[in-house]
XYZ file of C-alpha atoms in Angstrom:
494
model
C -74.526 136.072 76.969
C -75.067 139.012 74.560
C -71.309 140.307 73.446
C -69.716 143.398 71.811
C -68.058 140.974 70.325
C -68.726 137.491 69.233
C -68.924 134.870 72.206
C -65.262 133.641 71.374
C -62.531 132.460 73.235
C -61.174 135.265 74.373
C -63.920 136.688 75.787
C -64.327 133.656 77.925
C -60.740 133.276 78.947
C -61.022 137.364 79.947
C -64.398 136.505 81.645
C -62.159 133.313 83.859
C -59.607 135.396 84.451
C -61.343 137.996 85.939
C -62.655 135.387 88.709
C -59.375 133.574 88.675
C -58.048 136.859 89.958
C -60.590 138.100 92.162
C -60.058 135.111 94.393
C -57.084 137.274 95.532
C -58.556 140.537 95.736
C -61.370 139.779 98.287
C -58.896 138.450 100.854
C -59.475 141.081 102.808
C -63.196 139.881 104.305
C -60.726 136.796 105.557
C -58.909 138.806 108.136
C -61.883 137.414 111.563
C -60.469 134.253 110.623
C -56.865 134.294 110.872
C -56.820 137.286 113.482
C -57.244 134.882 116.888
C -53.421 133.396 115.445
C -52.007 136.959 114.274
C -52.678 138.441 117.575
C -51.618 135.431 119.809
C -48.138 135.814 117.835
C -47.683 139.075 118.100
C -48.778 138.908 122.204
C -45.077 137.012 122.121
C -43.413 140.528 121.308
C -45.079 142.411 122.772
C -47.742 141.455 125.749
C -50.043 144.466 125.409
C -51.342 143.362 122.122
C -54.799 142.770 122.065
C -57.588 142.220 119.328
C -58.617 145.417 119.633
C -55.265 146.402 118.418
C -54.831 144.188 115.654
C -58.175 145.932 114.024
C -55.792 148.879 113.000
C -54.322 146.289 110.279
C -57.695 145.266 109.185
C -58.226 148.736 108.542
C -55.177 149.426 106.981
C -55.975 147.101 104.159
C -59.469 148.491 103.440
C -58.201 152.383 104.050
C -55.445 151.679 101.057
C -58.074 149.796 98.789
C -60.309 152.730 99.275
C -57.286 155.385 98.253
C -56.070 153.990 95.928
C -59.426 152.836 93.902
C -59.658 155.584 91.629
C -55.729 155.462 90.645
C -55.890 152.048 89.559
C -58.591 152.870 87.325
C -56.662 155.649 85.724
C -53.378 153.040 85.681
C -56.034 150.775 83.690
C -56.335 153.158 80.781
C -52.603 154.352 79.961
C -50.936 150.174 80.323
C -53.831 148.049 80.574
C -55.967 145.153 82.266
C -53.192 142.695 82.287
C -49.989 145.102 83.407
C -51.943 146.539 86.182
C -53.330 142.903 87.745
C -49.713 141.683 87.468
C -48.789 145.247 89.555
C -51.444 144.483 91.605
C -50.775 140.419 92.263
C -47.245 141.847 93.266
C -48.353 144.158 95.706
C -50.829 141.572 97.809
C -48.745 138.473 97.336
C -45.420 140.076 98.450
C -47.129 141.947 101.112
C -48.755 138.833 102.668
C -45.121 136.965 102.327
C -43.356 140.221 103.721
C -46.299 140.356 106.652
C -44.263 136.696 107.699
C -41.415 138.768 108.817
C -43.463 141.186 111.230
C -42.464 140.950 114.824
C -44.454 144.324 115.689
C -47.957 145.519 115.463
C -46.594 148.650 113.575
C -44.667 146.771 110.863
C -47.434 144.043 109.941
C -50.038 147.669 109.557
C -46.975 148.768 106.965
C -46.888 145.268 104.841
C -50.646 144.602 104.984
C -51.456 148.441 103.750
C -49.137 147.110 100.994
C -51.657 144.280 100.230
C -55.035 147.015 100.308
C -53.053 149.182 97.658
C -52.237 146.233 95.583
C -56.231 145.487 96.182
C -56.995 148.873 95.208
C -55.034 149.397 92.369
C -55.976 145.960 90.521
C -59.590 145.490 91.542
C -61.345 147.303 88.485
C -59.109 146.053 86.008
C -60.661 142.681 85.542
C -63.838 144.048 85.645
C -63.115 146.912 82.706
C -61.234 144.194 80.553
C -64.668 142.403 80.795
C -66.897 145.315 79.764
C -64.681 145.307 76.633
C -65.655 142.130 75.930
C -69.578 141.823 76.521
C -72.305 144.464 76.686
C -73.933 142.956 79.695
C -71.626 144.540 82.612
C -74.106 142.691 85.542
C -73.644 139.762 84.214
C -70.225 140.337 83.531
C -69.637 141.979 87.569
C -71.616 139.444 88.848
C -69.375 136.587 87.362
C -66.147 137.887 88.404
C -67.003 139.434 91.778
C -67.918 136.247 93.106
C -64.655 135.171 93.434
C -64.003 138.146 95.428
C -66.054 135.678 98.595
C -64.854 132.527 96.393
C -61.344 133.025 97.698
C -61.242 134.106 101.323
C -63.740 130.738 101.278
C -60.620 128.479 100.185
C -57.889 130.496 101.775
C -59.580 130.982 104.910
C -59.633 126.949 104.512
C -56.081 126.488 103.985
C -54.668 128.618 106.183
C -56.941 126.745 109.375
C -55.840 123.836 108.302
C -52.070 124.747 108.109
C -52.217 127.039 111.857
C -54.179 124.853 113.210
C -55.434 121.193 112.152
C -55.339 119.828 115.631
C -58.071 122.729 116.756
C -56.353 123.533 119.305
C -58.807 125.327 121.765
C -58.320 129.512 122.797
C -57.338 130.073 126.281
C -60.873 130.625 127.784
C -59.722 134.154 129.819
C -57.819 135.599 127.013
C -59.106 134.579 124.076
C -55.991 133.718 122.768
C -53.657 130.779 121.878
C -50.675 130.515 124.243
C -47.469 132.408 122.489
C -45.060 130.209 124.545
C -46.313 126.743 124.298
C -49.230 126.553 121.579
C -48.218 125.180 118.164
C -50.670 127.320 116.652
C -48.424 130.810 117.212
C -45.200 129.362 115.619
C -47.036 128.565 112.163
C -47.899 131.825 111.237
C -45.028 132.797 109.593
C -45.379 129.884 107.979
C -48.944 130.613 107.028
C -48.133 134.100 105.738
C -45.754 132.914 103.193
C -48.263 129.826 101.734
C -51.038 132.445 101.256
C -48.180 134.951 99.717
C -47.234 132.359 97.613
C -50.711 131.150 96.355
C -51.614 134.628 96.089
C -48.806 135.229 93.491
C -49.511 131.465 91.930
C -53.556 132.666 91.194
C -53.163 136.803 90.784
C -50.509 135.888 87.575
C -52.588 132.939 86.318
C -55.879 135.106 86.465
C -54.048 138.277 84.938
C -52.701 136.421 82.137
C -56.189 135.833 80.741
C -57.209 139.141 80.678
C -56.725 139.635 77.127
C -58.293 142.166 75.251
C -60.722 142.455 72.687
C -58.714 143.035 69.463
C -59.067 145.916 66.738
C -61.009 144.670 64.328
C -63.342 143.828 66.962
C -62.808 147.329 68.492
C -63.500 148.654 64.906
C -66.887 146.352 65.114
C -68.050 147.768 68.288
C -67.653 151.209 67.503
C -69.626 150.487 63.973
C -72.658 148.904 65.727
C -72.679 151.612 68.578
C -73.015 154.214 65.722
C -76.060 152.479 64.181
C -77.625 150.845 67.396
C -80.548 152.177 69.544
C -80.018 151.253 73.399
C -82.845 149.486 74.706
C -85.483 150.895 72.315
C -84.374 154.724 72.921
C -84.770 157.191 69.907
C -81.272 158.976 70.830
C -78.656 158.246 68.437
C -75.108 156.994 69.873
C -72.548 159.563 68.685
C -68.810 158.368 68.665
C -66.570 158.935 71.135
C -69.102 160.234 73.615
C -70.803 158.346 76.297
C -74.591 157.850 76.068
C -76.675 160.564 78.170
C -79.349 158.571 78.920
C -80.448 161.167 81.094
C -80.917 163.811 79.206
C -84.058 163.151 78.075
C -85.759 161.771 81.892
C -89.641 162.035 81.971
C -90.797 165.237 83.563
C -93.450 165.211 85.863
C -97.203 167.054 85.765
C -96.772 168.175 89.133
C -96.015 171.669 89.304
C -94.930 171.690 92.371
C -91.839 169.775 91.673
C -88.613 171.150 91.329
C -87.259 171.032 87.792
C -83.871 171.109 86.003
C -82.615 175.144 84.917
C -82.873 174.926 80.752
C -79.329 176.160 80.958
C -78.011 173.185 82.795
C -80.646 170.777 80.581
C -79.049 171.784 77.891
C -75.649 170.596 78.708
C -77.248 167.615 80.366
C -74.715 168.199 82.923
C -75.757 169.657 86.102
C -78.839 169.516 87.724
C -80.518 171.947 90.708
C -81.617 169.591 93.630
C -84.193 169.404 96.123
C -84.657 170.681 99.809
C -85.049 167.911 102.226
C -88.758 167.300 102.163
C -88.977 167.945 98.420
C -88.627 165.463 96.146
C -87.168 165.349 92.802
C -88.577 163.453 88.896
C -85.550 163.778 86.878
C -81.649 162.724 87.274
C -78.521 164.126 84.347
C -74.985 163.567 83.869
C -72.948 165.304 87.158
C -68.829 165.612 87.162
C -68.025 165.294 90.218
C -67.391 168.858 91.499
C -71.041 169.016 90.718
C -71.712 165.564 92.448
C -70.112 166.925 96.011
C -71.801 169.999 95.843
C -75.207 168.095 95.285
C -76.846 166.931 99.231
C -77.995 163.942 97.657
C -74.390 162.876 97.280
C -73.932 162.725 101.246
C -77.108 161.442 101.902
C -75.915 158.126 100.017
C -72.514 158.568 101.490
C -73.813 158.618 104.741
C -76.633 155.731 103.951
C -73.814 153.308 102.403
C -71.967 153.890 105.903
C -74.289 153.126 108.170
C -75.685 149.697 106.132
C -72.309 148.649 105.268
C -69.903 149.256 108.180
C -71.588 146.808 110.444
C -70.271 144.004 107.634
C -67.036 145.300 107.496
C -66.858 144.907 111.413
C -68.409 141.392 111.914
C -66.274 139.981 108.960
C -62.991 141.480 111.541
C -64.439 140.743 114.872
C -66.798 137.364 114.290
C -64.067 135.170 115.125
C -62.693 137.134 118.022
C -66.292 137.271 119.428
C -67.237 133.929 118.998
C -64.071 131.533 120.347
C -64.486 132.373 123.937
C -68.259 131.031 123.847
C -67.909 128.066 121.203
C -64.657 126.694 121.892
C -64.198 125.240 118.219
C -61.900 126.947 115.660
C -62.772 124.567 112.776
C -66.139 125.476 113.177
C -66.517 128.845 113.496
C -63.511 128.964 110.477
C -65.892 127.147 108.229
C -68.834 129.410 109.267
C -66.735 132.535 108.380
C -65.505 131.289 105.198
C -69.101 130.154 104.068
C -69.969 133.546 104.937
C -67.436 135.001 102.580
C -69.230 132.831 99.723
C -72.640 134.191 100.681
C -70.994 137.453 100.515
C -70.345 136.879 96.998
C -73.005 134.996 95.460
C -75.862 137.073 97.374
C -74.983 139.741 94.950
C -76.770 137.753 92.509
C -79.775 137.364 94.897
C -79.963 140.999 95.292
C -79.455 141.907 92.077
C -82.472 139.657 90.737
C -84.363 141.353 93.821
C -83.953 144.705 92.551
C -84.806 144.232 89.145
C -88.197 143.143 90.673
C -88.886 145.334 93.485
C -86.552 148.267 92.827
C -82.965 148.729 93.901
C -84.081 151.231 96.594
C -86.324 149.032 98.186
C -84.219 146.192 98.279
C -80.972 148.461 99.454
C -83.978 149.624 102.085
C -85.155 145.708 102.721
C -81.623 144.499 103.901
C -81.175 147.410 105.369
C -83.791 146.485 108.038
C -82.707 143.066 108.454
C -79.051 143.971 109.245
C -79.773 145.123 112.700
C -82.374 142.417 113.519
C -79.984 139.717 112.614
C -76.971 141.673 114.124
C -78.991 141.619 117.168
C -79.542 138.000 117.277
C -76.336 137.159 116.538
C -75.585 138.886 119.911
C -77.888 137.304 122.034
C -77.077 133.861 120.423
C -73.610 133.393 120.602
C -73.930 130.255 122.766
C -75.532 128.155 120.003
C -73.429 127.125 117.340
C -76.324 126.639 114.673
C -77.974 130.134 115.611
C -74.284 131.497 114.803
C -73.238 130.014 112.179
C -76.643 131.158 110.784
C -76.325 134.572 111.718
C -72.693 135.142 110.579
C -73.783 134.053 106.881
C -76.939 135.901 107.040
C -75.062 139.115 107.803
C -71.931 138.340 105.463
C -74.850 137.685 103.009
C -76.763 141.217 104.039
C -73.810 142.850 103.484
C -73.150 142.216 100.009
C -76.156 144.066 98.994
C -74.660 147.338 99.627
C -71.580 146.147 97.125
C -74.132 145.059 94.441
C -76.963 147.798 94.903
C -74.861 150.741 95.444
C -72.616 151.410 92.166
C -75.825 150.933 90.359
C -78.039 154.222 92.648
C -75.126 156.009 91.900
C -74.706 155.784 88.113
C -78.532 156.007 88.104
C -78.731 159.169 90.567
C -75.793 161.256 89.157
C -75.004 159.567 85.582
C -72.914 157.208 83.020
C -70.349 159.325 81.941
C -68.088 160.194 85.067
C -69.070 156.724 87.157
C -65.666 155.886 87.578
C -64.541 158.961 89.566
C -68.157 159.474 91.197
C -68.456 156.673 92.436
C -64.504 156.392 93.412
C -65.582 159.553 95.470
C -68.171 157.802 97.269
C -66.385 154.565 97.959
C -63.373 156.791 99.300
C -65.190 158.798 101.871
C -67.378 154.982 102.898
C -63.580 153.508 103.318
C -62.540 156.767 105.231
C -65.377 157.039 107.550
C -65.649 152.857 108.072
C -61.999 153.207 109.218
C -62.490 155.931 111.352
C -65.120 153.839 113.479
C -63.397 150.737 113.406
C -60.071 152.387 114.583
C -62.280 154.387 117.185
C -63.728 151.256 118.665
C -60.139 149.583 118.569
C -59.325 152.827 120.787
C -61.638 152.439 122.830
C -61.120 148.550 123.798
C -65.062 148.101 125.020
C -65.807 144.247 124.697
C -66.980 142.899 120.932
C -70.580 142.311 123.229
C -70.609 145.968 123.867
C -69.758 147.109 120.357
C -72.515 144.568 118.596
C -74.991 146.789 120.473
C -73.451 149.857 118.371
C -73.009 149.021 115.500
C -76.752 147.456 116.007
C -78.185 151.550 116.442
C -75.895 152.141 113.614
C -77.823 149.656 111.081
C -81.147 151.096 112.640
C -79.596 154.737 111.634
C -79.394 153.251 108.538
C -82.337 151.590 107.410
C -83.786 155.005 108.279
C -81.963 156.725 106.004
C -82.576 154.063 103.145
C -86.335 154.874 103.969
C -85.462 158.503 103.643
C -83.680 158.363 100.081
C -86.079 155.935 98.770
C -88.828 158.272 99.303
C -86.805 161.381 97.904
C -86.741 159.249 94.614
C -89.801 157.811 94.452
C -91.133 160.288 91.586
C -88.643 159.183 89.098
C -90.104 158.383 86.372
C -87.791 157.370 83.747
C -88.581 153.987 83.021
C -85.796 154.241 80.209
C -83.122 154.810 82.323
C -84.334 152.485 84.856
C -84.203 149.826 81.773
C -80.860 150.384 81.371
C -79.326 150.352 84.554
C -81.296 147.006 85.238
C -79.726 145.246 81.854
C -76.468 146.652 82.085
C -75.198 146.886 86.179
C -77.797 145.630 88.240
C -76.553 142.140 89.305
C -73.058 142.652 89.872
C -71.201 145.952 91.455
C -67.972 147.798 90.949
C -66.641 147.153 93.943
């Protein structure tokens, strides 16, 4: 791997400890598995608890990640990689051991928003401490964001094993595990404060190998970046100002094509847009003021919605859905946490897929599977190998809307303000995913029922990836494209 810095052993202990600690900041996608116990022990409390209900703590933990994303970024800057994972390992281990304590629906939403800020607040910092290290940030995303499906994989393990070893059957009717006599229900307290406790065990181990690159090999970096020429480009790298790769996109011969003002140009700033059946050569630098005044900022919003809620929902529900047909916990446990791990290594997949095809046709490609495979996954429930199959596929699916994502953004709208563009984007996806979830939660219509929406959802959406792929098919700035491809393509930023 091509470094800033020589490939020494800090950059490798930074580049483990980035993984190490992302094994606790992905448990999130584990909440399908242990939900069946966490709702059977709450139905003790209080009988009107259902699984619909317990949703609203799923979405607590993504709606704080998604708040709180951009803060821990700016946290990042003023105390660093290392004081902000520790802040964050805090936050998710003591609000998993605190969730053991929760005798009300109310109070575990309260403890386990506690874990999605502590995700939130720590999940760029391993990833940032990394770019400090080595020029190659896909390589460098790709490497630590798979243990973001790495460690719901072993948790989701551990904690079946602990609740339930004997796999103990659901009741058929309810879909739960009997609060008064099942063994299951009185372990998850128990269970709670083992995954609080390894959480705090691997979040400190990971964090205290995020070191950072030192100053002479700051000083070195900053020399080389003076001198250097990204990727064959003829624009000098001034210091202390990010690279506009942008400014200098390709124009295209056709007249008829809408083209940047010369008084934005020149700032390499802002940009004027298209209308809706108009479609656009060239892409600058936006803030983001200028990014949320700019339509094509929705229509991703609004594409990364519709192909990525359907993921967040099976990874809650797929458990729920499936125990009243299959009948075997330790199955369907080991099919959810092998789906986390496709989650996380099909980034790489789709990352090598886009720097062949293009990263809006393969966004648009698993865009059109998701509803084909969400579909059979309803229809197939009964059969154990079609959904085991399907669960992965669409855990798999679903993690090419993390990888591809980040990178159409930066590519769309620019470099320089990434971090709170794209912490923008990710906050009104986490707003509007929660919305939905909560809504169907609300409305308590069987998980059967809801596959069917969320299946006209994905269709919504591979229609939409069709639609912004062909607004940006006359971009021709095969230098920009370059960079994007060596420098983000593989991994994501969230």
């Amino acid at each position: 791997m091509s470094s800033y810095t020589d490939c020494n052993v800090d950059s490798i202990m930074a580049l483990m400890g980035g993984t190490i600690f992302h094994f606790i900041v992905g448990v999130k996608i584990m909440w399908g598995n242990v939900a069946p116990y966490i709702t059977s022990y709450l139905v003790q409390f209080d009988p009107e608890v259902t699984y619909h209900n317990t949703l609203h703590v799923y979405t607590a933990v993504f709606l704080c990640q998604a708040l709180f994303m951009y803060s821990g970024g700016q946290l990042e800057k003023k105390i660093g990689a290392r004081a902000t994972a520790y802040l964050g390992a805090i936050l998710i281990s003591g609000g998993t051991y605190a969730s053991s304590y929760c005798k009300s629906i109310s109070s575990l939403i309260l403890f386990q928003a506690i874990v999605g800020v502590g995700i939130g607040v720590s999940y760029s910092a391993p990833i940032l401490c990394g770019f400090k290290h080595f020029k190659q940030k896909g390589i460098v995303t790709g490497v630590i964001t798979t243990g973001t499906g790495a460690g719901p994989f072993f948790f989701g393990l551990i904690a079946t094993t602990y609740v339930n070893g004997e796999n103990f059957p659901v009741d058929p009717i309810t879909g739960l595990y009997d609060p008064t006599t099942s063994p299951v229900v009185s372990r998850v307290p128990g269970m709670f404060r083992i995954l609080g406790t390894l959480y705090a065990i691997i979040g400190f181990v990971g964090a205290s190998l995020l070191i950072s690159p030192s100053s002479t090999d700051r000083d070195r970096v900053d020399e080389t970046l003076l001198t250097r020429v990204e990727n064959g480009e003829s624009t000098p790298l001034n210091q202390n100002k990010a690279v506009d790769i942008y400014g200098e996109a390709i124009q295209s011969a056709e007249d008829e094509t809408i083209r940047t003002s010369s008084r934005h140009a020149k700032g390499g700033r802002s940009h004027q847009r298209y209308g809706s059946r108009v479609k656009f050569t060239t892409t600058h630098e936006l803030t983001t003021k200028e990014m949320i005044r700019d339509s094509l900022c929705w229509l991703l919003i609004a594409t990364a919605f519709t192909t990525g809620v359907s993921g967040f929902y099976v990874a809650a529900t797929y458990k729920n859905f499936g125990q009243p047909f299959l009948q075997d916990d330790h199955f369907i446990t080991v099919v959810g946490c092998f789906g986390c791990l496709s989650s996380g290594l099909s980034r790489l997949l789709w990352g090598y897929c886009a720097d062949k095809i293009g990263h809006f046709q393969t966004l648009e490609l698993t865009a059109y599977l998701s509803p084909v495979v969400l579909l059979t996954y309803n229809l197939t429930v009964s059969s154990k190998v079609a959904f085991g199959l399907s669960v992965c596929s669409l855990y798999g699916l679903w993690g090419a809307s993390y990888c591809l994502m980040p990178t159409i953004a930066a590519f769309l709208f620019g470099d320089k303000h990434m971090g709170t563009n794209y912490g923008f984007i990710f906050l009104m996806f986490g707003l509007s995913c929660t919305f939905l979830i909560d809504t169907c939660g609300f409305l308590g219509w069987s998980f059967y029922s809801l596959n069917y929406v969320f299946v006209a959802i994905g269709i919504i959406g591979a229609l939409l990836c069709s639609q912004i792929r062909f607004l940006t098919s006359s971009i021709k700035d095969e230098k920009a494209l370059k960079h994007h491809r060596n420098t983000s393509s593989v991994g994501s930023m969230l």
